[in-house]
Amino acid sequence: MSSKSKKWFSLNLGKKDKHSENGCGCGKTSGGCGSHDLTIGEETKKDGFDQVFDVKMSRRTAFKQLTASLAIGAGAISTSCSMISGDETKEQAQIDWEEQFKGNYKLMTDEEKKATVDRLVRSYQLRTGKTLNMSSKNAEPDVLFGYAFNISKCQGYMDCVTACVEENNQDRNSQMQYIRIHEMKDGKGFNFNEADDNYYHEVPAEGHFYMGTQCFHCDNPPCVEVCPVQATWREDDGLVVVDYDWCVGCRYCMAACPYDGRRFNWSKPEVPEAEVNKNQHYLGNRMRKKGVMEKCTFCVQRSRAGKNPACVEACPTGARIFGNLLDPNSTIRWVLENKKVFRLKEDLGTEPKFWYFMD
Amino acid sequence: MRRLKVFRSLVKDSLDTITHGSRKYHLWMALLTFIMLVGMYCYSIQLEQGLSATGMTDRVSWGLYISNFTFLVGVAAAAVMLVMPTYVLKDVDFKQAVLIGEGLAVAALIMCLAFVVADMGGPSVLWHMIPGIGVFNFPNSMLTWDVLVLNGYLFINITIPFYILFKHYQGKEAKSNVYVPGAFLSVFWAVGIHLVTAFLYQGLQARPFWNNALLGPRFLASAFAAGPALIILVLAIIRTFTAFKIEDKTIKKIAMVVTVAAQINLIMLVSELFKEFYAPTHHSESAYYLFFGLHGKDALLPWIWTAIPLNVLATVLLTFHKLRNNFKVLFFACFILFVAIWIEKGFGLIVPGFIPGPYGKIAEYTPTLIEIGVTLGIWALGAFVFTILAKTAIGIEIGKLRYKN
Ligand code: SF4
Ligand code: SF4
């Protein structure tokens, strides 16, 4: 966000307006020379996100007033209907009303975030009689999440895909999957055109290698720029997230993503009640509705709680590495500094935070 | 007060005119109403099921709706081709045509907005897009630009004709210093709406087929061919069915506009084809898929190979004065040109932008019946709106509708 003037090939690790394009003179963008640490570690101030936040103050107040007045209206309606409806129905109606007219999560204060999360939890309780645990935890300072994928290790087992679907409550009917594993022929290089991302046979198949893709959480994400209502944005810790309740479903972001990172709910998503993962985050795996966009969030409900994403944990070969790019002792930093890493379609200037490497 | 009275009488009179007419007129309106009802039924199914009722998928996420939207923006923009000479250059020949052209622009814009709404996953939260109450991601998102320019254009194209008709209705002359600045503005605005709509696609680095500097200019050229072509056809129909006089001279002049635009469009097409096929790169795959099919997948071939010959044939027919001045040939040429450009903007531009996908996956797109139903319904809506507007305007212009004190 802070690299508005220089979009090209400057790995903007989040927090550094001061950092010039080749700050260390080594020419590397992925922090391999050591002198990157300084600039990355030192600067703890918030970036452009905060500025956007501040500009929107007046609008945020407008939201509050709007929702407040609507809430009063809703209250009036539900009181007048009290003869025919029970307390719970009334409460549900009230919640539905407030949810329909709430503002954009990105612009909410922490209390407002908490309030909407509470409403959603209560609503779930009223509907199913079960409780769930939903978080509205914000990004921590000094954290910037990144991911690395070891092509030599991946055997195409797709355990990550299964784990992801279960963790993130993805629609079972349409078999939505955030991760795609591309099976490529040895000797053809990274030839996506001839790769198969929909195979049904025993793996590892002779003469093939495997490569996974998902949302790369670009540091300069084109999907965020194009959204007409700012329903998708880059969080302070680098996660690119969607507010499912604010998205209008225009699918412009999908057209703008060069990495096939986004998935749309073409029908009402369904997850059998017994399989619902009840440990949720507002920006992550909470239940979606029909007609909205969703995508990989690096399992925000896990990663902000200090855990690895489900795919990393599920991978039997250890091909997936996740961590904090700003922590010089993290595994991901070790990989970036000691392996020959590369990223896909770097020429587009999207600065993905997802690196590939080989042993 | 007086204005209000005149306005009330105008509304009453126009309601009167649009509910009375010949048998053919009633049949026409009944047919349109029927198609609209079918469209609404299809839309209700789509609302119920979600967009899975359409042929769109995660791989091809825009289809028939956005194609028609893109095409109709062009038709709306083309109204300007008639506005400019009439109001600004005082060329009388166009005067009759211009009200029709602006009516067409209004109808086309209403269709555009309807197509955008039909394409939305969550029409119930569309208020998120309204500046002030929602969050309007301006100026970053080209879609917000498009919303602004389209609504602004709609406003201009309603107010100018309304002012003129309102004056004529009272038997007065419309003051040119009131409407000429508006007409000037709409000239620039029309170019703007189409360019902005092209930028919507052109600005996406993810889709090399669209990410091409010629896209905007080519949009303009094809729009200025298809729009006036439609106007010629509409004028021809109006001429035969109403007392509204449209001189041959007018139609011939518009035909000239169509011809030049069609020629420029063809030149740009050649330039595009040269770039894609002379030294094909990885980025030419969409064009390959469109024209020749890839890996045995060739759903778009029949479309594009209908469009290209029609386009060339129409342009050739229009280029020769003898042929162009023969109205039978002219109407035929306009018709096939209109069809050709419709295909080109839809199946030839929007759909192949998604094929092959970001990682080379080829997933084809075929619209479903529901989708086609909604599309036809919206076209019927446009025709309905236009008929109402044109009937009132013609009534006023030929003096049948007058304010009586
Ligand atoms: S990979 Fe696609 S969806 Fe993910 S941040 Fe980048 S552009 Fe957006
Ligand atoms: S689909 Fe949703 S998130 Fe994507 S651009 Fe449209 S409103 Fe924004």
PDB file of C-alpha atoms in Angstrom, chain A residues 105-346:
ATOM      1  CA  TYR A 105     -15.859  -4.413   8.654  1.00  0.00           C
ATOM      2  CA  LYS A 106     -12.676  -2.724   7.481  1.00  0.00           C
ATOM      3  CA  LEU A 107     -13.957   0.616   8.764  1.00  0.00           C
ATOM      4  CA  MET A 108     -15.419  -0.608  12.035  1.00  0.00           C
ATOM      5  CA  THR A 109     -14.022   0.223  15.446  1.00  0.00           C
ATOM      6  CA  ASP A 110     -12.978  -2.667  17.641  1.00  0.00           C
ATOM      7  CA  GLU A 111     -16.240  -2.448  19.589  1.00  0.00           C
ATOM      8  CA  GLU A 112     -18.265  -2.552  16.416  1.00  0.00           C
ATOM      9  CA  LYS A 113     -16.287  -5.566  15.249  1.00  0.00           C
ATOM     10  CA  LYS A 114     -16.984  -7.256  18.535  1.00  0.00           C
ATOM     11  CA  ALA A 115     -20.670  -6.387  18.305  1.00  0.00           C
ATOM     12  CA  THR A 116     -21.132  -7.893  14.868  1.00  0.00           C
ATOM     13  CA  VAL A 117     -19.247 -11.030  15.879  1.00  0.00           C
ATOM     14  CA  ASP A 118     -21.468 -11.367  18.946  1.00  0.00           C
ATOM     15  CA  ARG A 119     -24.545 -10.962  16.808  1.00  0.00           C
ATOM     16  CA  LEU A 120     -23.377 -13.645  14.399  1.00  0.00           C
ATOM     17  CA  VAL A 121     -22.611 -16.058  17.224  1.00  0.00           C
ATOM     18  CA  ARG A 122     -25.970 -15.409  18.838  1.00  0.00           C
ATOM     19  CA  SER A 123     -27.731 -15.792  15.523  1.00  0.00           C
ATOM     20  CA  TYR A 124     -26.105 -19.174  14.997  1.00  0.00           C
ATOM     21  CA  GLN A 125     -27.142 -20.173  18.471  1.00  0.00           C
ATOM     22  CA  LEU A 126     -30.733 -19.159  17.846  1.00  0.00           C
ATOM     23  CA  ARG A 127     -30.878 -21.021  14.578  1.00  0.00           C
ATOM     24  CA  THR A 128     -29.123 -24.253  15.466  1.00  0.00           C
ATOM     25  CA  GLY A 129     -28.983 -24.321  19.220  1.00  0.00           C
ATOM     26  CA  LYS A 130     -25.201 -24.776  19.054  1.00  0.00           C
ATOM     27  CA  THR A 131     -22.536 -22.358  20.091  1.00  0.00           C
ATOM     28  CA  LEU A 132     -19.488 -21.418  18.162  1.00  0.00           C
ATOM     29  CA  ASN A 133     -16.427 -19.444  18.860  1.00  0.00           C
ATOM     30  CA  MET A 134     -15.839 -16.475  16.580  1.00  0.00           C
ATOM     31  CA  SER A 135     -12.944 -14.093  16.841  1.00  0.00           C
ATOM     32  CA  SER A 136     -12.466 -10.563  15.584  1.00  0.00           C
ATOM     33  CA  LYS A 137      -8.785 -10.480  16.446  1.00  0.00           C
ATOM     34  CA  ASN A 138      -6.921  -7.756  14.621  1.00  0.00           C
ATOM     35  CA  ALA A 139      -3.495  -8.009  13.032  1.00  0.00           C
ATOM     36  CA  GLU A 140      -0.625  -7.985  15.511  1.00  0.00           C
ATOM     37  CA  PRO A 141       2.096  -5.397  15.115  1.00  0.00           C
ATOM     38  CA  ASP A 142       5.400  -6.555  13.614  1.00  0.00           C
ATOM     39  CA  VAL A 143       3.812  -9.444  11.821  1.00  0.00           C
ATOM     40  CA  LEU A 144       3.792 -10.007   8.097  1.00  0.00           C
ATOM     41  CA  PHE A 145       2.786 -13.452   7.008  1.00  0.00           C
ATOM     42  CA  GLY A 146       4.507 -15.256   4.172  1.00  0.00           C
ATOM     43  CA  TYR A 147       4.515 -18.721   2.706  1.00  0.00           C
ATOM     44  CA  ALA A 148       6.988 -20.937   0.928  1.00  0.00           C
ATOM     45  CA  PHE A 149       6.382 -24.091  -1.058  1.00  0.00           C
ATOM     46  CA  ASN A 150       8.973 -26.782  -1.600  1.00  0.00           C
ATOM     47  CA  ILE A 151       8.456 -28.198  -5.061  1.00  0.00           C
ATOM     48  CA  SER A 152      10.888 -31.053  -4.517  1.00  0.00           C
ATOM     49  CA  LYS A 153       8.947 -32.360  -1.555  1.00  0.00           C
ATOM     50  CA  CYS A 154       5.347 -32.156  -2.739  1.00  0.00           C
ATOM     51  CA  GLN A 155       4.044 -35.557  -3.869  1.00  0.00           C
ATOM     52  CA  GLY A 156       0.544 -34.502  -4.785  1.00  0.00           C
ATOM     53  CA  TYR A 157      -1.257 -36.239  -1.915  1.00  0.00           C
ATOM     54  CA  MET A 158      -3.705 -33.356  -1.625  1.00  0.00           C
ATOM     55  CA  ASP A 159      -4.006 -33.721   2.133  1.00  0.00           C
ATOM     56  CA  CYS A 160      -3.672 -29.957   2.242  1.00  0.00           C
ATOM     57  CA  VAL A 161      -6.740 -29.580   0.035  1.00  0.00           C
ATOM     58  CA  THR A 162      -8.858 -31.793   2.267  1.00  0.00           C
ATOM     59  CA  ALA A 163      -7.633 -30.103   5.417  1.00  0.00           C
ATOM     60  CA  CYS A 164      -8.339 -26.701   3.920  1.00  0.00           C
ATOM     61  CA  VAL A 165     -11.897 -27.594   2.954  1.00  0.00           C
ATOM     62  CA  GLU A 166     -12.611 -28.911   6.439  1.00  0.00           C
ATOM     63  CA  GLU A 167     -10.901 -26.087   8.274  1.00  0.00           C
ATOM     64  CA  ASN A 168     -12.487 -23.328   6.268  1.00  0.00           C
ATOM     65  CA  ASN A 169     -16.058 -24.624   5.969  1.00  0.00           C
ATOM     66  CA  GLN A 170     -16.066 -24.548   2.207  1.00  0.00           C
ATOM     67  CA  ASP A 171     -19.156 -25.470   0.264  1.00  0.00           C
ATOM     68  CA  ARG A 172     -19.283 -29.253  -0.063  1.00  0.00           C
ATOM     69  CA  ASN A 173     -21.855 -29.305  -2.870  1.00  0.00           C
ATOM     70  CA  SER A 174     -19.761 -27.483  -5.431  1.00  0.00           C
ATOM     71  CA  GLN A 175     -16.565 -29.000  -4.036  1.00  0.00           C
ATOM     72  CA  MET A 176     -14.992 -25.626  -3.669  1.00  0.00           C
ATOM     73  CA  GLN A 177     -11.247 -25.776  -3.084  1.00  0.00           C
ATOM     74  CA  TYR A 178      -8.890 -22.885  -2.469  1.00  0.00           C
ATOM     75  CA  ILE A 179      -5.786 -24.915  -3.234  1.00  0.00           C
ATOM     76  CA  ARG A 180      -5.084 -26.413  -6.608  1.00  0.00           C
ATOM     77  CA  ILE A 181      -2.308 -28.963  -7.046  1.00  0.00           C
ATOM     78  CA  HIS A 182      -0.943 -28.979 -10.581  1.00  0.00           C
ATOM     79  CA  GLU A 183       0.543 -32.224 -11.790  1.00  0.00           C
ATOM     80  CA  MET A 184       3.357 -31.509 -14.242  1.00  0.00           C
ATOM     81  CA  LYS A 185       5.436 -33.724 -16.463  1.00  0.00           C
ATOM     82  CA  ASP A 186       9.125 -34.113 -15.704  1.00  0.00           C
ATOM     83  CA  GLY A 187      11.294 -32.541 -18.343  1.00  0.00           C
ATOM     84  CA  LYS A 188       8.713 -30.018 -19.422  1.00  0.00           C
ATOM     85  CA  GLY A 189       9.539 -27.441 -16.801  1.00  0.00           C
ATOM     86  CA  PHE A 190       6.824 -25.388 -15.194  1.00  0.00           C
ATOM     87  CA  ASN A 191       4.383 -25.882 -17.995  1.00  0.00           C
ATOM     88  CA  PHE A 192       1.039 -25.038 -16.483  1.00  0.00           C
ATOM     89  CA  ASN A 193      -0.684 -25.381 -19.836  1.00  0.00           C
ATOM     90  CA  GLU A 194      -0.075 -29.091 -19.952  1.00  0.00           C
ATOM     91  CA  ALA A 195      -0.503 -29.566 -16.228  1.00  0.00           C
ATOM     92  CA  ASP A 196      -3.518 -31.276 -14.753  1.00  0.00           C
ATOM     93  CA  ASP A 197      -5.104 -29.647 -11.729  1.00  0.00           C
ATOM     94  CA  ASN A 198      -7.912 -32.145 -11.431  1.00  0.00           C
ATOM     95  CA  TYR A 199      -6.353 -35.603 -11.297  1.00  0.00           C
ATOM     96  CA  TYR A 200      -7.885 -38.716  -9.786  1.00  0.00           C
ATOM     97  CA  HIS A 201      -5.197 -41.347  -9.609  1.00  0.00           C
ATOM     98  CA  GLU A 202      -2.600 -42.684  -7.297  1.00  0.00           C
ATOM     99  CA  VAL A 203       0.215 -40.308  -6.492  1.00  0.00           C
ATOM    100  CA  PRO A 204       3.041 -39.684  -6.886  1.00  0.00           C
ATOM    101  CA  ALA A 205       2.590 -40.597 -10.532  1.00  0.00           C
ATOM    102  CA  GLU A 206       5.688 -41.790 -12.352  1.00  0.00           C
ATOM    103  CA  GLY A 207       7.468 -39.023 -14.242  1.00  0.00           C
ATOM    104  CA  HIS A 208       5.549 -36.168 -12.685  1.00  0.00           C
ATOM    105  CA  PHE A 209       6.097 -33.463 -10.148  1.00  0.00           C
ATOM    106  CA  TYR A 210       3.613 -31.330  -8.251  1.00  0.00           C
ATOM    107  CA  MET A 211       3.109 -27.693  -7.537  1.00  0.00           C
ATOM    108  CA  GLY A 212       0.402 -26.087  -5.435  1.00  0.00           C
ATOM    109  CA  THR A 213      -1.262 -22.737  -5.991  1.00  0.00           C
ATOM    110  CA  GLN A 214      -3.741 -20.747  -3.940  1.00  0.00           C
ATOM    111  CA  CYS A 215      -4.223 -17.081  -3.146  1.00  0.00           C
ATOM    112  CA  PHE A 216      -0.715 -15.655  -2.830  1.00  0.00           C
ATOM    113  CA  HIS A 217      -1.680 -12.717  -0.610  1.00  0.00           C
ATOM    114  CA  CYS A 218      -0.044 -10.251  -2.935  1.00  0.00           C
ATOM    115  CA  ASP A 219       1.525  -7.234  -1.327  1.00  0.00           C
ATOM    116  CA  ASN A 220       0.255  -5.122  -4.197  1.00  0.00           C
ATOM    117  CA  PRO A 221      -2.984  -6.969  -4.814  1.00  0.00           C
ATOM    118  CA  PRO A 222      -4.874  -6.039  -7.992  1.00  0.00           C
ATOM    119  CA  CYS A 223      -8.008  -7.686  -6.620  1.00  0.00           C
ATOM    120  CA  VAL A 224      -8.157  -5.083  -3.854  1.00  0.00           C
ATOM    121  CA  GLU A 225      -7.779  -2.130  -6.186  1.00  0.00           C
ATOM    122  CA  VAL A 226     -10.716  -3.061  -8.361  1.00  0.00           C
ATOM    123  CA  CYS A 227     -13.337  -3.828  -5.726  1.00  0.00           C
ATOM    124  CA  PRO A 228     -15.979  -1.102  -6.073  1.00  0.00           C
ATOM    125  CA  VAL A 229     -17.027  -1.240  -2.412  1.00  0.00           C
ATOM    126  CA  GLN A 230     -13.758  -2.076  -0.631  1.00  0.00           C
ATOM    127  CA  ALA A 231     -15.157  -5.398   0.452  1.00  0.00           C
ATOM    128  CA  THR A 232     -11.694  -6.902   0.104  1.00  0.00           C
ATOM    129  CA  TRP A 233      -8.483  -5.434   1.437  1.00  0.00           C
ATOM    130  CA  ARG A 234      -4.986  -6.103   2.697  1.00  0.00           C
ATOM    131  CA  GLU A 235      -4.731  -6.328   6.461  1.00  0.00           C
ATOM    132  CA  ASP A 236      -1.738  -5.011   8.401  1.00  0.00           C
ATOM    133  CA  ASP A 237      -0.214  -8.447   8.707  1.00  0.00           C
ATOM    134  CA  GLY A 238      -0.365  -8.880   4.940  1.00  0.00           C
ATOM    135  CA  LEU A 239      -3.449 -11.084   4.723  1.00  0.00           C
ATOM    136  CA  VAL A 240      -5.792 -10.213   1.894  1.00  0.00           C
ATOM    137  CA  VAL A 241      -9.281 -10.749   3.243  1.00  0.00           C
ATOM    138  CA  VAL A 242     -12.918 -10.379   2.211  1.00  0.00           C
ATOM    139  CA  ASP A 243     -15.832  -9.083   4.260  1.00  0.00           C
ATOM    140  CA  TYR A 244     -18.461 -11.580   3.117  1.00  0.00           C
ATOM    141  CA  ASP A 245     -21.238  -9.349   4.364  1.00  0.00           C
ATOM    142  CA  TRP A 246     -20.060  -6.322   2.465  1.00  0.00           C
ATOM    143  CA  CYS A 247     -19.281  -7.986  -0.881  1.00  0.00           C
ATOM    144  CA  VAL A 248     -21.875  -7.283  -3.546  1.00  0.00           C
ATOM    145  CA  GLY A 249     -20.794 -10.184  -5.723  1.00  0.00           C
ATOM    146  CA  CYS A 250     -19.703  -8.333  -8.850  1.00  0.00           C
ATOM    147  CA  ARG A 251     -16.736 -10.696  -9.348  1.00  0.00           C
ATOM    148  CA  TYR A 252     -14.495  -7.922 -10.603  1.00  0.00           C
ATOM    149  CA  CYS A 253     -11.791  -9.064  -8.185  1.00  0.00           C
ATOM    150  CA  MET A 254     -11.944 -12.530  -9.680  1.00  0.00           C
ATOM    151  CA  ALA A 255     -11.269 -11.130 -13.136  1.00  0.00           C
ATOM    152  CA  ALA A 256      -8.398  -9.081 -11.739  1.00  0.00           C
ATOM    153  CA  CYS A 257      -6.602 -11.899  -9.924  1.00  0.00           C
ATOM    154  CA  PRO A 258      -3.759 -13.301 -12.036  1.00  0.00           C
ATOM    155  CA  TYR A 259      -3.396 -16.385  -9.839  1.00  0.00           C
ATOM    156  CA  ASP A 260      -6.839 -17.958  -9.804  1.00  0.00           C
ATOM    157  CA  GLY A 261      -6.927 -17.174  -6.097  1.00  0.00           C
ATOM    158  CA  ARG A 262     -10.607 -16.399  -5.642  1.00  0.00           C
ATOM    159  CA  ARG A 263     -13.732 -18.526  -5.361  1.00  0.00           C
ATOM    160  CA  PHE A 264     -17.323 -17.437  -5.695  1.00  0.00           C
ATOM    161  CA  ASN A 265     -20.401 -18.880  -4.026  1.00  0.00           C
ATOM    162  CA  TRP A 266     -22.550 -19.577  -7.059  1.00  0.00           C
ATOM    163  CA  SER A 267     -25.169 -21.270  -4.865  1.00  0.00           C
ATOM    164  CA  LYS A 268     -25.873 -21.296  -1.160  1.00  0.00           C
ATOM    165  CA  PRO A 269     -22.844 -22.946   0.417  1.00  0.00           C
ATOM    166  CA  GLU A 270     -23.651 -26.000   2.490  1.00  0.00           C
ATOM    167  CA  VAL A 271     -21.667 -27.753   5.172  1.00  0.00           C
ATOM    168  CA  PRO A 272     -23.221 -30.627   7.153  1.00  0.00           C
ATOM    169  CA  GLU A 273     -23.829 -29.402  10.693  1.00  0.00           C
ATOM    170  CA  ALA A 274     -21.585 -32.069  12.200  1.00  0.00           C
ATOM    171  CA  GLU A 275     -18.658 -31.039  10.014  1.00  0.00           C
ATOM    172  CA  VAL A 276     -18.784 -27.317  10.708  1.00  0.00           C
ATOM    173  CA  ASN A 277     -15.559 -26.035  12.173  1.00  0.00           C
ATOM    174  CA  LYS A 278     -16.765 -23.978  15.080  1.00  0.00           C
ATOM    175  CA  ASN A 279     -13.512 -22.210  15.739  1.00  0.00           C
ATOM    176  CA  GLN A 280     -14.004 -19.212  13.483  1.00  0.00           C
ATOM    177  CA  HIS A 281     -12.829 -15.745  12.613  1.00  0.00           C
ATOM    178  CA  TYR A 282     -14.982 -13.031  11.081  1.00  0.00           C
ATOM    179  CA  LEU A 283     -12.580 -12.598   8.181  1.00  0.00           C
ATOM    180  CA  GLY A 284     -11.883 -16.284   7.861  1.00  0.00           C
ATOM    181  CA  ASN A 285     -13.883 -19.459   7.972  1.00  0.00           C
ATOM    182  CA  ARG A 286     -17.230 -18.249   9.273  1.00  0.00           C
ATOM    183  CA  MET A 287     -20.187 -19.412   7.235  1.00  0.00           C
ATOM    184  CA  ARG A 288     -20.603 -17.643   3.938  1.00  0.00           C
ATOM    185  CA  LYS A 289     -23.741 -16.965   2.008  1.00  0.00           C
ATOM    186  CA  LYS A 290     -24.739 -17.259  -1.597  1.00  0.00           C
ATOM    187  CA  GLY A 291     -23.432 -14.713  -4.059  1.00  0.00           C
ATOM    188  CA  VAL A 292     -20.269 -13.600  -2.267  1.00  0.00           C
ATOM    189  CA  MET A 293     -16.572 -13.949  -2.908  1.00  0.00           C
ATOM    190  CA  GLU A 294     -14.224 -15.923  -0.705  1.00  0.00           C
ATOM    191  CA  LYS A 295     -10.636 -17.082  -0.777  1.00  0.00           C
ATOM    192  CA  CYS A 296      -7.714 -18.448   1.182  1.00  0.00           C
ATOM    193  CA  THR A 297      -6.980 -16.296   4.238  1.00  0.00           C
ATOM    194  CA  PHE A 298      -3.869 -18.183   5.380  1.00  0.00           C
ATOM    195  CA  CYS A 299      -6.377 -19.524   7.937  1.00  0.00           C
ATOM    196  CA  VAL A 300      -6.640 -16.201   9.743  1.00  0.00           C
ATOM    197  CA  GLN A 301      -8.442 -17.933  12.626  1.00  0.00           C
ATOM    198  CA  ARG A 302      -5.325 -20.058  13.174  1.00  0.00           C
ATOM    199  CA  SER A 303      -2.486 -17.843  12.068  1.00  0.00           C
ATOM    200  CA  ARG A 304      -3.513 -14.942  14.298  1.00  0.00           C
ATOM    201  CA  ALA A 305      -3.766 -17.392  17.163  1.00  0.00           C
ATOM    202  CA  GLY A 306      -0.144 -18.371  16.625  1.00  0.00           C
ATOM    203  CA  LYS A 307      -0.802 -21.612  14.769  1.00  0.00           C
ATOM    204  CA  ASN A 308       0.120 -22.737  11.284  1.00  0.00           C
ATOM    205  CA  PRO A 309      -2.540 -22.800   8.578  1.00  0.00           C
ATOM    206  CA  ALA A 310      -4.330 -26.118   8.172  1.00  0.00           C
ATOM    207  CA  CYS A 311      -2.569 -26.935   4.909  1.00  0.00           C
ATOM    208  CA  VAL A 312       0.854 -26.552   6.494  1.00  0.00           C
ATOM    209  CA  GLU A 313      -0.116 -28.788   9.369  1.00  0.00           C
ATOM    210  CA  ALA A 314      -1.696 -31.402   7.113  1.00  0.00           C
ATOM    211  CA  CYS A 315       1.125 -31.737   4.622  1.00  0.00           C
ATOM    212  CA  PRO A 316       2.758 -35.137   5.201  1.00  0.00           C
ATOM    213  CA  THR A 317       5.930 -34.247   3.329  1.00  0.00           C
ATOM    214  CA  GLY A 318       6.710 -30.909   4.926  1.00  0.00           C
ATOM    215  CA  ALA A 319       6.551 -29.104   1.612  1.00  0.00           C
ATOM    216  CA  ARG A 320       4.714 -26.142   3.084  1.00  0.00           C
ATOM    217  CA  ILE A 321       6.332 -23.485   5.230  1.00  0.00           C
ATOM    218  CA  PHE A 322       4.557 -20.591   6.839  1.00  0.00           C
ATOM    219  CA  GLY A 323       5.688 -17.843   9.128  1.00  0.00           C
ATOM    220  CA  ASN A 324       6.358 -14.246  10.000  1.00  0.00           C
ATOM    221  CA  LEU A 325       8.528 -12.505   7.422  1.00  0.00           C
ATOM    222  CA  LEU A 326       9.509  -9.833   9.924  1.00  0.00           C
ATOM    223  CA  ASP A 327      10.884 -12.314  12.412  1.00  0.00           C
ATOM    224  CA  PRO A 328      14.540 -12.927  11.477  1.00  0.00           C
ATOM    225  CA  ASN A 329      14.519 -16.278  13.270  1.00  0.00           C
ATOM    226  CA  SER A 330      11.508 -17.731  11.504  1.00  0.00           C
ATOM    227  CA  THR A 331      11.785 -20.740   9.213  1.00  0.00           C
ATOM    228  CA  ILE A 332      10.308 -18.796   6.355  1.00  0.00           C
ATOM    229  CA  ARG A 333      13.091 -16.242   6.632  1.00  0.00           C
ATOM    230  CA  TRP A 334      15.648 -19.005   6.679  1.00  0.00           C
ATOM    231  CA  VAL A 335      14.172 -20.408   3.474  1.00  0.00           C
ATOM    232  CA  LEU A 336      14.101 -17.032   1.762  1.00  0.00           C
ATOM    233  CA  GLU A 337      17.670 -16.350   2.736  1.00  0.00           C
ATOM    234  CA  ASN A 338      19.181 -19.748   1.999  1.00  0.00           C
ATOM    235  CA  LYS A 339      17.229 -21.197  -0.886  1.00  0.00           C
ATOM    236  CA  LYS A 340      16.919 -20.103  -4.474  1.00  0.00           C
ATOM    237  CA  VAL A 341      13.358 -18.879  -4.319  1.00  0.00           C
ATOM    238  CA  PHE A 342      11.095 -17.602  -7.046  1.00  0.00           C
ATOM    239  CA  ARG A 343       7.533 -16.459  -7.456  1.00  0.00           C
ATOM    240  CA  LEU A 344       4.977 -16.831 -10.217  1.00  0.00           C
ATOM    241  CA  LYS A 345       4.300 -14.092 -12.761  1.00  0.00           C
ATOM    242  CA  GLU A 346       6.601 -11.615 -11.081  1.00  0.00           C
TER     243      GLU A 346
END
